[in-house]
Amino acid sequence: GFAHKEHWNNLIGHAWSLYNEGKSLQLVAKCPSESINISQVLRLIHVGLLCVQRHPEDRPTMTSVIVMMGSEGPLPSPKEPGFYVGKTTQDTTQSSSSCGTCSNNELSITVLNGR
C-alpha cells in the first residue's frame, strides 16, 4: 500500500479535487516545446470525470464519450467519482507512522489438478 502524510488521494481523487477548485490544468505536464489547446484539455478532463462517476447509470456510453470529445457543446456536471476517497478527520489526525484507514487484503490461490 501507499501511505504518505501529504498525499492521501489517488489520481482520480486528485483530478476531482482540482476540478472542484477550478484548477484542472494542474494535471497537465508542462512541455515548453509543445503548445496545447487548453479548452480541449479541460474538456477531456471533464469527460474523463464523467466516465468514473460512482453510479454506472450516471456514466456516459462510449458513443456519448466520442460525441462529447468531438463536439463543443455543453457537458453535464460530473458527480463524485466512484474511486474517490476523500480526506476524513481521522486521516488528518493520524500519525505518520500509522496506516489509519489502510486494510489488509488477503488472497488465497488454489491450484486444481485433474485426476
Tab-separated table of C-alpha atoms in Angstrom, residues 2-65:
chain	number	residue	atom	x	y	z
A	2	PHE	CA	0.888	3.640	-0.297
A	3	ALA	CA	0.721	5.979	2.661
A	4	HIS	CA	2.108	9.500	2.747
A	5	LYS	CA	1.113	12.252	5.141
A	6	GLU	CA	0.701	14.839	2.350
A	7	HIS	CA	-0.602	12.629	-0.476
A	8	TRP	CA	-3.808	10.911	0.601
A	9	ASN	CA	-5.570	10.742	-2.745
A	10	ASN	CA	-5.327	8.600	-5.854
A	11	LEU	CA	-5.140	10.165	-9.331
A	12	ILE	CA	-8.916	10.239	-9.776
A	13	GLY	CA	-9.371	11.852	-6.361
A	14	HIS	CA	-6.659	14.385	-7.173
A	15	ALA	CA	-8.302	15.205	-10.525
A	16	TRP	CA	-11.688	15.545	-8.795
A	17	SER	CA	-10.269	17.913	-6.166
A	18	LEU	CA	-8.555	20.066	-8.773
A	19	TYR	CA	-11.727	20.129	-10.914
A	20	ASN	CA	-13.785	21.339	-7.950
A	21	GLU	CA	-11.208	24.050	-7.243
A	22	GLY	CA	-11.188	25.152	-10.904
A	23	LYS	CA	-7.552	24.062	-11.258
A	24	SER	CA	-7.830	21.097	-13.658
A	25	LEU	CA	-4.933	22.378	-15.769
A	26	GLN	CA	-2.561	21.484	-12.941
A	27	LEU	CA	-2.940	17.866	-14.127
A	28	VAL	CA	-1.148	18.709	-17.375
A	29	ALA	CA	2.636	18.380	-17.502
A	30	LYS	CA	4.384	21.472	-18.785
A	31	CYS	CA	6.093	20.864	-22.116
A	32	PRO	CA	7.865	24.017	-23.305
A	33	SER	CA	8.274	22.707	-26.861
A	34	GLU	CA	4.592	21.876	-27.391
A	35	SER	CA	1.547	24.082	-27.311
A	36	ILE	CA	-1.741	22.689	-26.041
A	37	ASN	CA	-5.350	23.540	-26.733
A	38	ILE	CA	-6.433	24.477	-23.197
A	39	SER	CA	-10.163	24.245	-23.866
A	40	GLN	CA	-9.732	20.786	-25.390
A	41	VAL	CA	-7.631	19.576	-22.441
A	42	LEU	CA	-10.214	20.871	-19.948
A	43	ARG	CA	-12.960	19.151	-21.938
A	44	LEU	CA	-11.096	15.824	-21.926
A	45	ILE	CA	-10.570	16.023	-18.160
A	46	HIS	CA	-14.270	16.810	-17.726
A	47	VAL	CA	-15.300	13.850	-19.917
A	48	GLY	CA	-12.875	11.624	-18.012
A	49	LEU	CA	-14.544	12.591	-14.735
A	50	LEU	CA	-17.945	11.807	-16.251
A	51	CYS	CA	-16.654	8.308	-17.070
A	52	VAL	CA	-15.668	7.476	-13.481
A	53	GLN	CA	-18.811	8.602	-11.650
A	54	ARG	CA	-19.851	6.457	-8.697
A	55	HIS	CA	-23.046	5.040	-10.232
A	56	PRO	CA	-22.736	3.261	-13.595
A	57	GLU	CA	-26.054	4.688	-14.794
A	58	ASP	CA	-24.559	8.203	-14.439
A	59	ARG	CA	-21.609	7.355	-16.687
A	60	PRO	CA	-21.845	8.123	-20.415
A	61	THR	CA	-21.817	5.376	-23.029
A	62	MET	CA	-18.755	5.107	-25.272
A	63	THR	CA	-20.800	6.534	-28.133
A	64	SER	CA	-21.645	9.550	-25.970
A	65	VAL	CA	-17.990	9.938	-24.976
